[in-house]
Tab-separated table of C-alpha atoms and ligand atoms in Angstrom:
chain	number	residue	atom	x	y	z
Y	1	MET	CA	-4.621	-8.248	-4.493
Y	2	SER	CA	-8.255	-8.066	-3.473
Y	3	LYS	CA	-9.186	-11.135	-1.459
Y	4	SER	CA	-11.729	-13.334	-3.192
Y	5	THR	CA	-14.759	-14.329	-1.174
Y	6	GLY	CA	-15.751	-17.469	-3.117
Y	7	PRO	CA	-17.100	-20.178	-0.758
Y	8	ALA	CA	-14.307	-22.691	-1.495
Y	9	LEU	CA	-11.630	-20.098	-0.912
Y	10	ALA	CA	-13.346	-18.881	2.267
Y	11	CYS	CA	-13.377	-22.458	3.524
Y	12	LEU	CA	-9.681	-22.878	2.726
Y	13	ARG	CA	-8.862	-19.666	4.544
Y	14	ARG	CA	-10.667	-20.813	7.667
Y	15	ALA	CA	-8.914	-24.188	7.526
Y	16	TYR	CA	-5.518	-22.545	6.987
Y	17	THR	CA	-6.138	-20.224	9.937
Y	18	LYS	CA	-6.991	-23.143	12.213
Y	19	GLY	CA	-3.917	-25.034	11.004
Y	20	CYS	CA	-1.703	-22.054	11.767
Y	21	ILE	CA	-3.180	-21.717	15.255
Y	22	LEU	CA	-2.531	-25.417	15.982
Y	23	GLN	CA	1.063	-25.120	14.755
Y	24	ALA	CA	1.547	-22.012	16.850
Y	25	LEU	CA	0.241	-23.758	19.972
Y	26	ALA	CA	2.557	-26.724	19.392
Y	27	ASP	CA	5.509	-24.325	19.099
Y	28	ALA	CA	4.452	-22.404	22.203
Y	29	LEU	CA	4.249	-25.671	24.156
Y	30	ASP	CA	7.688	-26.641	22.917
Y	31	CYS	CA	8.986	-23.326	24.108
Y	32	PHE	CA	7.274	-23.803	27.475
Y	33	TYR	CA	8.779	-27.249	28.041
Y	34	ASN	CA	12.156	-26.848	26.343
Y	35	GLY	CA	12.752	-23.119	26.640
Y	36	ALA	CA	13.683	-22.795	22.956
Y	37	GLN	CA	13.250	-19.163	21.889
Y	38	THR	CA	13.225	-20.249	18.254
Y	39	SER	CA	9.959	-22.066	18.996
Y	40	ALA	CA	8.467	-18.837	20.374
Y	41	LEU	CA	9.476	-17.049	17.170
Y	42	SER	CA	8.069	-19.866	15.074
Y	43	SER	CA	4.817	-19.698	17.026
Y	44	ILE	CA	4.460	-15.962	16.285
Y	45	ARG	CA	5.375	-16.584	12.652
Y	46	TRP	CA	2.514	-19.093	12.250
Y	47	LEU	CA	0.066	-16.683	13.841
Y	48	ASP	CA	1.180	-13.810	11.593
Y	49	LYS	CA	0.845	-16.092	8.571
Y	50	ALA	CA	-2.772	-16.767	9.504
Y	51	ILE	CA	-3.397	-13.016	9.328
Y	52	ILE	CA	-1.231	-12.254	6.279
Y	53	ILE	CA	-2.161	-15.201	4.093
Y	54	ALA	CA	-5.701	-16.012	5.187
Y	55	GLY	CA	-6.904	-12.766	6.809
Y	56	ALA	CA	-7.701	-14.758	10.016
Y	57	PRO	CA	-11.402	-15.305	9.205
Y	58	GLY	CA	-13.844	-16.814	11.679
Y	59	GLU	CA	-15.602	-15.523	14.774
Y	60	GLY	CA	-13.060	-14.170	17.275
Y	61	LYS	CA	-10.065	-15.694	15.456
Y	62	LEU	CA	-8.195	-12.434	14.897
Y	63	ASP	CA	-8.541	-11.444	18.567
Y	64	LEU	CA	-7.424	-14.914	19.655
Y	65	ILE	CA	-4.396	-14.694	17.379
Y	66	LEU	CA	-3.408	-11.203	18.507
Y	67	ASP	CA	-3.852	-12.150	22.197
Y	68	THR	CA	-1.745	-15.251	21.711
Y	69	ILE	CA	1.005	-13.279	19.979
Y	70	GLY	CA	1.015	-10.842	22.927
Y	71	ASN	CA	1.206	-13.711	25.426
Y	72	VAL	CA	4.036	-15.493	23.616
Y	73	GLN	CA	5.957	-12.212	23.374
Y	74	ALA	CA	5.410	-11.482	27.075
Y	75	ASP	CA	6.103	-14.988	28.391
Y	76	PHE	CA	9.009	-16.052	26.196
Y	77	LEU	CA	10.485	-12.948	24.546
Y	78	GLY	CA	10.423	-10.549	27.485
Y	79	ARG	CA	8.001	-7.973	26.118
Y	80	GLY	CA	6.145	-5.862	28.711
Y	81	ALA	CA	2.590	-4.694	28.091
Y	82	GLU	CA	3.376	-0.975	28.370
Y	83	GLU	CA	6.281	-0.750	25.997
Y	84	VAL	CA	4.636	1.233	23.197
Y	85	VAL	CA	6.754	4.290	22.529
Y	86	ALA	CA	4.635	7.416	22.190
Y	87	GLY	CA	5.138	11.153	22.057
Y	88	LEU	CA	8.675	11.059	20.748
Y	89	PRO	CA	10.401	14.380	20.187
Y	90	PRO	CA	10.289	15.393	16.526
Y	91	GLU	CA	12.979	13.802	14.440
Y	92	PRO	CA	15.064	15.746	11.947
Y	93	PRO	CA	13.409	15.943	8.534
Y	94	GLN	CA	14.501	13.174	6.219
Y	95	ARG	CA	17.061	13.854	3.593
Y	96	LEU	CA	15.675	13.875	0.060
Y	97	THR	CA	17.290	11.044	-1.807
Y	98	THR	CA	16.043	11.725	-5.301
Y	99	THR	CA	15.248	14.897	-7.123
Y	100	LEU	CA	12.128	15.360	-9.151
Y	101	GLY	CA	12.746	15.747	-12.841
Y	102	SER	CA	10.051	17.574	-14.758
Y	103	MET	CA	7.323	15.115	-15.680
Y	104	LYS	CA	7.104	15.007	-19.453
Y	105	THR	CA	4.351	12.418	-19.248
Y	106	ALA	CA	1.685	14.710	-17.745
Y	107	VAL	CA	0.956	18.282	-18.712
Y	108	ASN	CA	-1.565	18.997	-15.927
Y	109	SER	CA	-1.354	19.297	-12.153
Y	110	ILE	CA	-3.752	17.443	-9.882
Y	111	PRO	CA	-5.955	20.246	-8.464
Y	112	ARG	CA	-5.324	21.169	-4.835
Y	113	LEU	CA	-8.609	22.392	-3.349
Y	114	GLY	CA	-8.570	25.547	-1.222
Y	115	ARG	CA	-10.888	23.941	1.279
Y	116	PRO	CA	-12.463	20.512	1.760
Y	117	PRO	CA	-15.759	20.056	-0.117
Y	118	SER	CA	-18.938	19.532	1.894
Y	119	LEU	CA	-20.169	15.956	1.971
Y	120	ALA	CA	-23.088	16.985	-0.257
Y	121	SER	CA	-20.897	18.540	-2.955
Y	122	PHE	CA	-18.483	15.619	-2.764
Y	123	VAL	CA	-21.336	13.209	-3.503
Y	124	SER	CA	-23.064	15.369	-6.108
Y	125	HIS	CA	-20.060	16.254	-8.297
Y	126	MET	CA	-16.611	16.495	-6.666
Y	127	ALA	CA	-16.216	12.710	-6.547
Y	128	GLN	CA	-16.025	12.586	-10.340
Y	129	GLN	CA	-12.524	14.047	-10.602
Y	130	PRO	CA	-9.226	13.656	-8.711
Y	131	PHE	CA	-8.196	16.295	-6.183
Y	132	ILE	CA	-5.770	16.827	-3.325
Y	133	LEU	CA	-6.627	18.233	0.099
Y	134	SER	CA	-3.332	19.710	1.293
Y	135	GLY	CA	-2.624	19.044	4.951
Y	136	PHE	CA	-6.010	17.342	5.501
Y	137	ILE	CA	-4.509	14.516	7.603
Y	138	GLN	CA	-2.115	16.795	9.517
Y	139	ASP	CA	-3.981	15.950	12.754
Y	140	TRP	CA	-3.648	12.191	12.511
Y	141	PRO	CA	-1.829	10.718	15.519
Y	142	ALA	CA	0.392	9.045	12.885
Y	143	LEU	CA	1.887	12.468	12.142
Y	144	ASN	CA	1.966	13.627	15.750
Y	145	GLU	CA	2.119	11.754	19.053
Y	146	HIS	CA	2.507	8.341	17.368
Y	147	PRO	CA	4.930	9.268	14.615
Y	148	TRP	CA	5.032	6.727	11.824
Y	149	ARG	CA	8.290	8.260	10.630
Y	150	SER	CA	9.900	6.854	13.765
Y	151	PRO	CA	11.150	3.267	13.354
Y	152	ARG	CA	11.305	3.121	17.144
Y	153	TYR	CA	7.558	3.718	17.383
Y	154	LEU	CA	6.828	1.264	14.574
Y	155	ARG	CA	8.895	-1.398	16.331
Y	156	SER	CA	7.220	-0.741	19.653
Y	157	ILE	CA	3.644	-1.281	18.437
Y	158	ALA	CA	4.599	-4.683	17.027
Y	159	GLY	CA	6.880	-6.193	19.655
Y	160	PRO	CA	9.487	-8.833	18.846
Y	161	GLY	CA	9.253	-11.634	16.326
Y	162	ARG	CA	6.654	-10.263	13.908
Y	163	ILE	CA	6.788	-10.862	10.146
Y	164	VAL	CA	5.336	-8.890	7.225
Y	165	PRO	CA	4.897	-9.488	3.464
Y	166	VAL	CA	7.373	-7.557	1.372
Y	167	GLU	CA	7.839	-7.027	-2.360
Y	168	ILE	CA	11.466	-7.302	-3.459
Y	169	GLY	CA	12.488	-5.351	-6.557
Y	170	ASP	CA	11.664	-1.864	-7.728
Y	171	ASP	CA	8.905	-2.675	-10.210
Y	172	TYR	CA	6.418	-5.563	-10.212
Y	173	ARG	CA	6.537	-5.828	-14.014
Y	174	LYS	CA	10.165	-6.993	-13.986
Y	175	ASP	CA	11.137	-10.667	-13.996
Y	176	GLU	CA	13.442	-10.366	-10.970
Y	177	TRP	CA	10.568	-8.986	-8.867
Y	178	THR	CA	9.412	-11.327	-6.102
Y	179	GLN	CA	7.641	-11.390	-2.713
Y	180	ALA	CA	8.707	-12.731	0.683
Y	181	LEU	CA	7.769	-12.768	4.342
Y	182	MET	CA	10.357	-10.861	6.351
Y	183	PRO	CA	10.837	-9.948	10.017
Y	184	TRP	CA	9.288	-6.521	10.635
Y	185	ASP	CA	12.362	-5.382	12.590
Y	186	GLU	CA	14.682	-6.341	9.737
Y	187	PHE	CA	12.439	-4.622	7.203
Y	188	LEU	CA	12.479	-1.423	9.280
Y	189	ASP	CA	16.284	-1.615	9.670
Y	190	LYS	CA	16.650	-1.802	5.913
Y	191	VAL	CA	14.013	0.751	4.940
Y	192	MET	CA	14.473	3.267	7.758
Y	193	PRO	CA	18.116	2.787	8.752
Y	194	SER	CA	19.502	4.928	11.549
Y	195	PRO	CA	21.612	7.813	10.215
Y	196	LYS	CA	24.741	6.095	11.577
Y	197	SER	CA	24.260	2.750	9.845
Y	198	THR	CA	26.024	2.091	6.568
Y	199	GLN	CA	23.558	0.522	4.156
Y	200	ALA	CA	24.723	-0.671	0.786
Y	201	SER	CA	22.651	1.279	-1.718
Y	202	ASP	CA	22.667	-1.452	-4.382
Y	203	LEU	CA	20.382	-3.729	-2.325
Y	204	PRO	CA	17.074	-4.486	-4.055
Y	205	VAL	CA	14.237	-2.121	-3.184
Y	206	LEU	CA	11.898	-3.550	-0.512
Y	207	TYR	CA	8.285	-2.454	-0.498
Y	208	LEU	CA	5.544	-3.353	1.951
Y	209	ALA	CA	2.799	-2.730	-0.575
Y	210	GLN	CA	-0.963	-3.068	-0.496
Y	211	HIS	CA	-0.990	-4.879	2.814
Y	212	ASN	CA	-3.590	-4.546	5.560
Y	213	LEU	CA	-1.027	-3.883	8.277
Y	214	PHE	CA	-3.860	-2.659	10.508
Y	215	LEU	CA	-5.084	-6.215	11.027
Y	216	GLN	CA	-1.650	-7.251	12.263
Y	217	PHE	CA	-0.903	-4.112	14.305
Y	218	PRO	CA	-4.270	-2.718	15.478
Y	219	ALA	CA	-2.490	0.130	17.302
Y	220	LEU	CA	-1.906	1.663	13.871
Y	221	GLN	CA	-5.645	1.801	13.259
Y	222	SER	CA	-6.084	4.342	16.051
Y	223	ASP	CA	-3.328	6.474	14.506
Y	224	VAL	CA	-5.494	7.233	11.462
Y	225	ILE	CA	-8.759	9.170	11.194
Y	226	VAL	CA	-10.798	7.801	8.315
Y	227	PRO	CA	-12.386	10.766	6.457
Y	228	ASP	CA	-16.198	10.862	6.498
Y	229	TYR	CA	-16.261	11.041	2.687
Y	230	VAL	CA	-15.379	7.351	2.629
Y	231	TYR	CA	-18.742	6.435	4.144
Y	232	SER	CA	-20.812	8.267	1.533
Y	233	SER	CA	-22.335	5.837	-0.900
Y	234	LEU	CA	-21.365	6.936	-4.367
Y	235	PRO	CA	-22.915	5.839	-7.670
Y	236	PRO	CA	-20.835	4.266	-10.436
Y	237	PRO	CA	-19.073	7.105	-12.263
Y	238	PRO	CA	-20.253	7.683	-15.872
Y	239	ASP	CA	-16.849	6.569	-17.274
Y	240	PHE	CA	-16.727	3.436	-15.085
Y	241	PRO	CA	-20.254	1.968	-15.030
Y	242	HIS	CA	-19.197	-1.415	-13.551
Y	243	TYR	CA	-18.206	0.105	-10.211
Y	244	GLU	CA	-19.235	-1.780	-7.072
Y	245	PRO	CA	-17.986	-0.977	-3.570
Y	246	PRO	CA	-15.789	-3.516	-1.745
Y	247	THR	CA	-17.788	-6.460	-0.432
Y	248	ASN	CA	-16.540	-6.493	3.188
Y	249	ALA	CA	-18.764	-5.307	6.051
Y	250	ASP	CA	-17.532	-1.667	6.094
Y	251	GLN	CA	-17.297	-1.522	2.285
Y	252	LEU	CA	-13.824	-0.113	2.915
Y	253	VAL	CA	-10.435	-1.686	2.212
Y	254	MET	CA	-7.471	-0.065	3.941
Y	255	ASN	CA	-3.924	-0.849	2.965
Y	256	ALA	CA	-0.489	0.314	4.039
Y	257	TRP	CA	2.318	1.225	1.613
Y	258	LEU	CA	5.714	1.555	3.294
Y	259	GLY	CA	9.048	1.642	1.546
Y	260	PRO	CA	12.270	3.507	0.841
Y	261	ALA	CA	12.910	6.124	-1.841
Y	262	SER	CA	12.264	5.038	-5.434
Y	263	THR	CA	9.551	2.410	-5.019
Y	264	VAL	CA	7.464	2.490	-8.162
Y	265	SER	CA	3.924	1.281	-8.676
Y	266	PRO	CA	3.541	1.309	-12.461
Y	267	ALA	CA	0.426	2.834	-13.989
Y	268	HIS	CA	-2.584	0.596	-13.338
Y	269	THR	CA	-6.288	0.825	-12.556
Y	270	ASP	CA	-8.312	-0.344	-9.552
Y	271	PRO	CA	-12.076	-0.707	-9.505
Y	272	PHE	CA	-12.633	1.474	-6.387
Y	273	TYR	CA	-12.794	5.083	-5.262
Y	274	ASN	CA	-9.552	5.837	-3.458
Y	275	PHE	CA	-8.616	8.254	-0.696
Y	276	TYR	CA	-4.848	8.027	-0.464
Y	277	ALA	CA	-3.249	9.538	2.633
Y	278	GLN	CA	0.417	10.507	2.710
Y	279	ALA	CA	1.651	10.088	6.287
Y	280	VAL	CA	5.457	10.031	5.890
Y	281	GLY	CA	7.731	11.326	3.140
Y	282	ARG	CA	6.951	12.618	-0.338
Y	283	LYS	CA	5.365	10.640	-3.125
Y	284	THR	CA	4.863	11.551	-6.756
Y	285	VAL	CA	1.542	10.583	-8.279
Y	286	TRP	CA	0.623	10.335	-11.961
Y	287	LEU	CA	-3.054	10.047	-12.997
Y	288	ALA	CA	-5.018	9.681	-16.250
Y	289	PRO	CA	-8.758	9.172	-16.866
Y	290	PRO	CA	-10.278	5.715	-17.505
Y	291	ASP	CA	-11.057	6.293	-21.197
Y	292	VAL	CA	-7.359	6.495	-22.181
Y	293	GLY	CA	-7.128	2.726	-21.538
Y	294	PRO	CA	-6.150	1.491	-25.029
Y	295	SER	CA	-3.440	4.163	-25.301
Y	296	MET	CA	-1.856	2.924	-22.055
Y	297	TYR	CA	-0.643	-0.331	-23.667
Y	298	PRO	CA	-1.929	-2.619	-20.910
Y	299	PHE	CA	-0.375	-6.081	-20.661
Y	300	PRO	CA	-2.510	-8.605	-22.555
Y	301	PRO	CA	-4.858	-10.761	-20.460
Y	302	PRO	CA	-3.371	-14.096	-19.325
Y	303	GLY	CA	-3.612	-16.909	-21.829
Y	304	THR	CA	-3.475	-14.734	-24.911
Y	305	ALA	CA	-0.635	-15.415	-27.304
Y	306	ALA	CA	0.973	-12.067	-26.592
Y	307	ASP	CA	1.034	-12.581	-22.816
Y	308	ARG	CA	4.467	-12.353	-21.273
Y	309	PRO	CA	6.183	-15.730	-20.772
Y	310	HIS	CA	6.735	-14.975	-17.119
Y	311	ASN	CA	4.068	-12.919	-15.451
Y	312	PRO	CA	5.033	-11.951	-11.862
Y	313	ALA	CA	2.698	-13.918	-9.597
Y	314	ALA	CA	0.226	-11.134	-8.937
Y	315	ASN	CA	0.404	-7.419	-9.238
Y	316	HIS	CA	-0.958	-5.238	-6.468
Y	317	THR	CA	-4.506	-5.837	-7.573
Y	318	ASN	CA	-5.110	-8.771	-9.898
Y	319	ALA	CA	-3.477	-12.078	-10.680
Y	320	SER	CA	-3.429	-10.846	-14.273
Y	321	MET	CA	-1.588	-7.709	-15.347
Y	322	SER	CA	-4.210	-6.583	-17.833
Y	323	ASN	CA	-4.926	-3.592	-15.580
Y	324	THR	CA	-1.245	-2.556	-15.728
Y	325	SER	CA	0.447	-0.397	-18.345
Y	326	GLN	CA	3.703	-1.230	-20.068
Y	327	VAL	CA	4.542	2.473	-20.251
Y	328	ASP	CA	7.003	3.781	-17.694
Y	329	VAL	CA	5.369	7.061	-16.848
Y	330	PHE	CA	8.263	8.100	-14.613
Y	331	SER	CA	11.091	7.396	-17.002
Y	332	SER	CA	9.685	6.864	-20.471
Y	333	PRO	CA	11.860	8.478	-23.115
Y	334	ASP	CA	9.855	10.717	-25.406
Y	335	GLY	CA	12.149	9.635	-28.220
Y	336	ASP	CA	13.536	11.720	-31.021
Y	337	GLY	CA	10.281	12.519	-32.776
Y	338	THR	CA	7.279	10.389	-33.542
Y	339	ALA	CA	9.129	7.888	-35.749
Y	340	HIS	CA	11.247	6.356	-32.965
Y	341	ARG	CA	9.032	7.057	-30.031
Y	342	PRO	CA	7.912	3.952	-28.128
Y	343	PHE	CA	4.212	3.794	-27.204
Y	344	PRO	CA	3.124	6.500	-29.725
Y	345	LEU	CA	-0.568	6.403	-28.711
Y	346	PHE	CA	0.454	7.217	-25.141
Y	347	TRP	CA	2.256	10.361	-26.289
Y	348	GLU	CA	-0.571	11.296	-28.671
Y	349	ASN	CA	-3.599	10.640	-26.459
Y	350	VAL	CA	-2.612	10.457	-22.810
Y	351	VAL	CA	0.064	13.011	-21.911
Y	352	ASP	CA	-2.191	16.018	-22.566
Y	353	ARG	CA	-4.868	14.607	-20.292
Y	354	ALA	CA	-2.635	13.193	-17.548
Y	355	MET	CA	-2.010	14.981	-14.245
Y	356	CYS	CA	0.710	14.761	-11.668
Y	357	ALA	CA	1.633	16.050	-8.214
Y	358	THR	CA	4.049	15.319	-5.441
Y	359	LEU	CA	2.229	14.580	-2.207
Y	360	GLU	CA	3.744	15.977	1.002
Y	361	PRO	CA	3.266	14.397	4.411
Y	362	GLY	CA	-0.225	15.426	5.573
Y	363	ASP	CA	-1.789	15.495	2.082
Y	364	LEU	CA	-4.863	13.501	1.111
Y	365	LEU	CA	-5.375	12.533	-2.534
Y	366	PHE	CA	-8.702	11.432	-4.025
Y	367	PHE	CA	-9.374	9.710	-7.345
Y	368	PRO	CA	-12.352	7.764	-8.742
Y	369	PRO	CA	-12.472	4.112	-9.898
Y	370	GLY	CA	-10.860	3.170	-13.196
Y	371	TRP	CA	-8.385	6.069	-13.183
Y	372	TRP	CA	-4.887	5.087	-14.242
Y	373	HIS	CA	-2.471	5.818	-11.422
Y	374	ALA	CA	1.244	5.391	-10.875
Y	375	MET	CA	3.216	6.310	-7.764
Y	376	ARG	CA	6.882	6.829	-7.007
Y	377	SER	CA	8.337	7.527	-3.574
Y	378	GLU	CA	10.856	10.368	-3.432
Y	379	GLU	CA	12.136	9.343	0.012
Y	380	VAL	CA	11.122	6.920	2.763
Y	381	SER	CA	7.366	6.946	2.424
Y	382	PHE	CA	4.412	5.580	4.401
Y	383	SER	CA	0.944	5.964	2.873
Y	384	VAL	CA	-2.520	4.567	3.501
Y	385	SER	CA	-4.977	3.811	0.720
Y	386	MET	CA	-8.671	3.684	1.511
Y	387	TRP	CA	-10.643	1.939	-1.232
Y	388	PHE	CA	-14.401	2.315	-1.012
V	1	AKG	O1	1.478	3.793	-3.370
V	1	AKG	C1	1.624	3.010	-4.306
V	1	AKG	O2	2.745	2.572	-4.608
V	1	AKG	C2	0.434	2.555	-5.114
V	1	AKG	C3	-0.886	2.877	-4.484
V	1	AKG	C4	-2.035	2.294	-5.228
V	1	AKG	O3	-1.887	1.724	-6.277
V	1	AKG	C5	-3.392	2.426	-4.679
V	1	AKG	O4	-3.582	3.061	-3.632
V	1	AKG	O5	-4.320	1.878	-5.277
V	2	FE2	FE1	-3.710	1.076	-7.159
């Protein structure tokens, strides 16, 4: 969900951040005087909440919070400063857990460009259509000396006691879908279990989705190399005239997407240009142009009579789901002829214009604002979206 910057909300965020810091200090003091490790964990939890829930606004607040987390970990949880695990030997490739069926919902492939466009041609015309640059992020530290596919590395950059926001359930349109804060270590154990561990496969799918993990774990920021294209200022595309870049200082919003096989983000639109980097695992992407909107059967806006009785709290982008399609592009039956086919306009107007591809680790996908996109992970997958 994009964070609103309204003055009242900004004020609440600052107040919440200060409240969290005070709570964290009280817990740290308790730990100091009474030696209770649970207080140290609680202290870190409050500090993480300030980042996750409020974004830790205010001059120097994020640095203060991260320093304090480091100190609490070092003083009470036995974490040394130099414990980041780097340069691990390559791990065996991950086993594919699902097989790709042929996509009946898209007749086209997302073009893979032979070579990266120049900045000038990107700005003048290439930015109007989706494309993939195969292997473009192959040099990121995240794929090399700081391997994001290694749970050991991911644990080491965080240290003990950290929590992260997680979506529970395989599809945010379903009623049983929910969100929770969960210990990072536990999340990694569940999502990237060691080959020896026996994980029950009927557990609900966990997905760390659309979260700025880089604020919480700044070490991850130096594992990515943001492509220069992101800093070019692009005009609103002709088919999406309301485009405006993100309002933060860099006009760039980076989010992490980490989960097991079979996470699904249903088809939806976002109002930004997107460079989407695939760091770990394979992910299948489905895209369709903005003007197919009415044939995508979006959920009605909140408050209208046809709105669903229970609308999951917020989808990845908006509190409302009116930017999200009811069509399951990964598993929609095409029916037995037009008479019994659900979502007939989708089959008539969208499928011929939709494109799909399976991203491999190292690939970089681009698509413009307003494009319908859906993603499904084929195995454990870690991606970074860069909205600009
Ligand atoms: O990776 C996903 O599951 C969805 C990504 C997405 O919606 C985005 O980058 O805007
Ligand atoms: Fe999206």
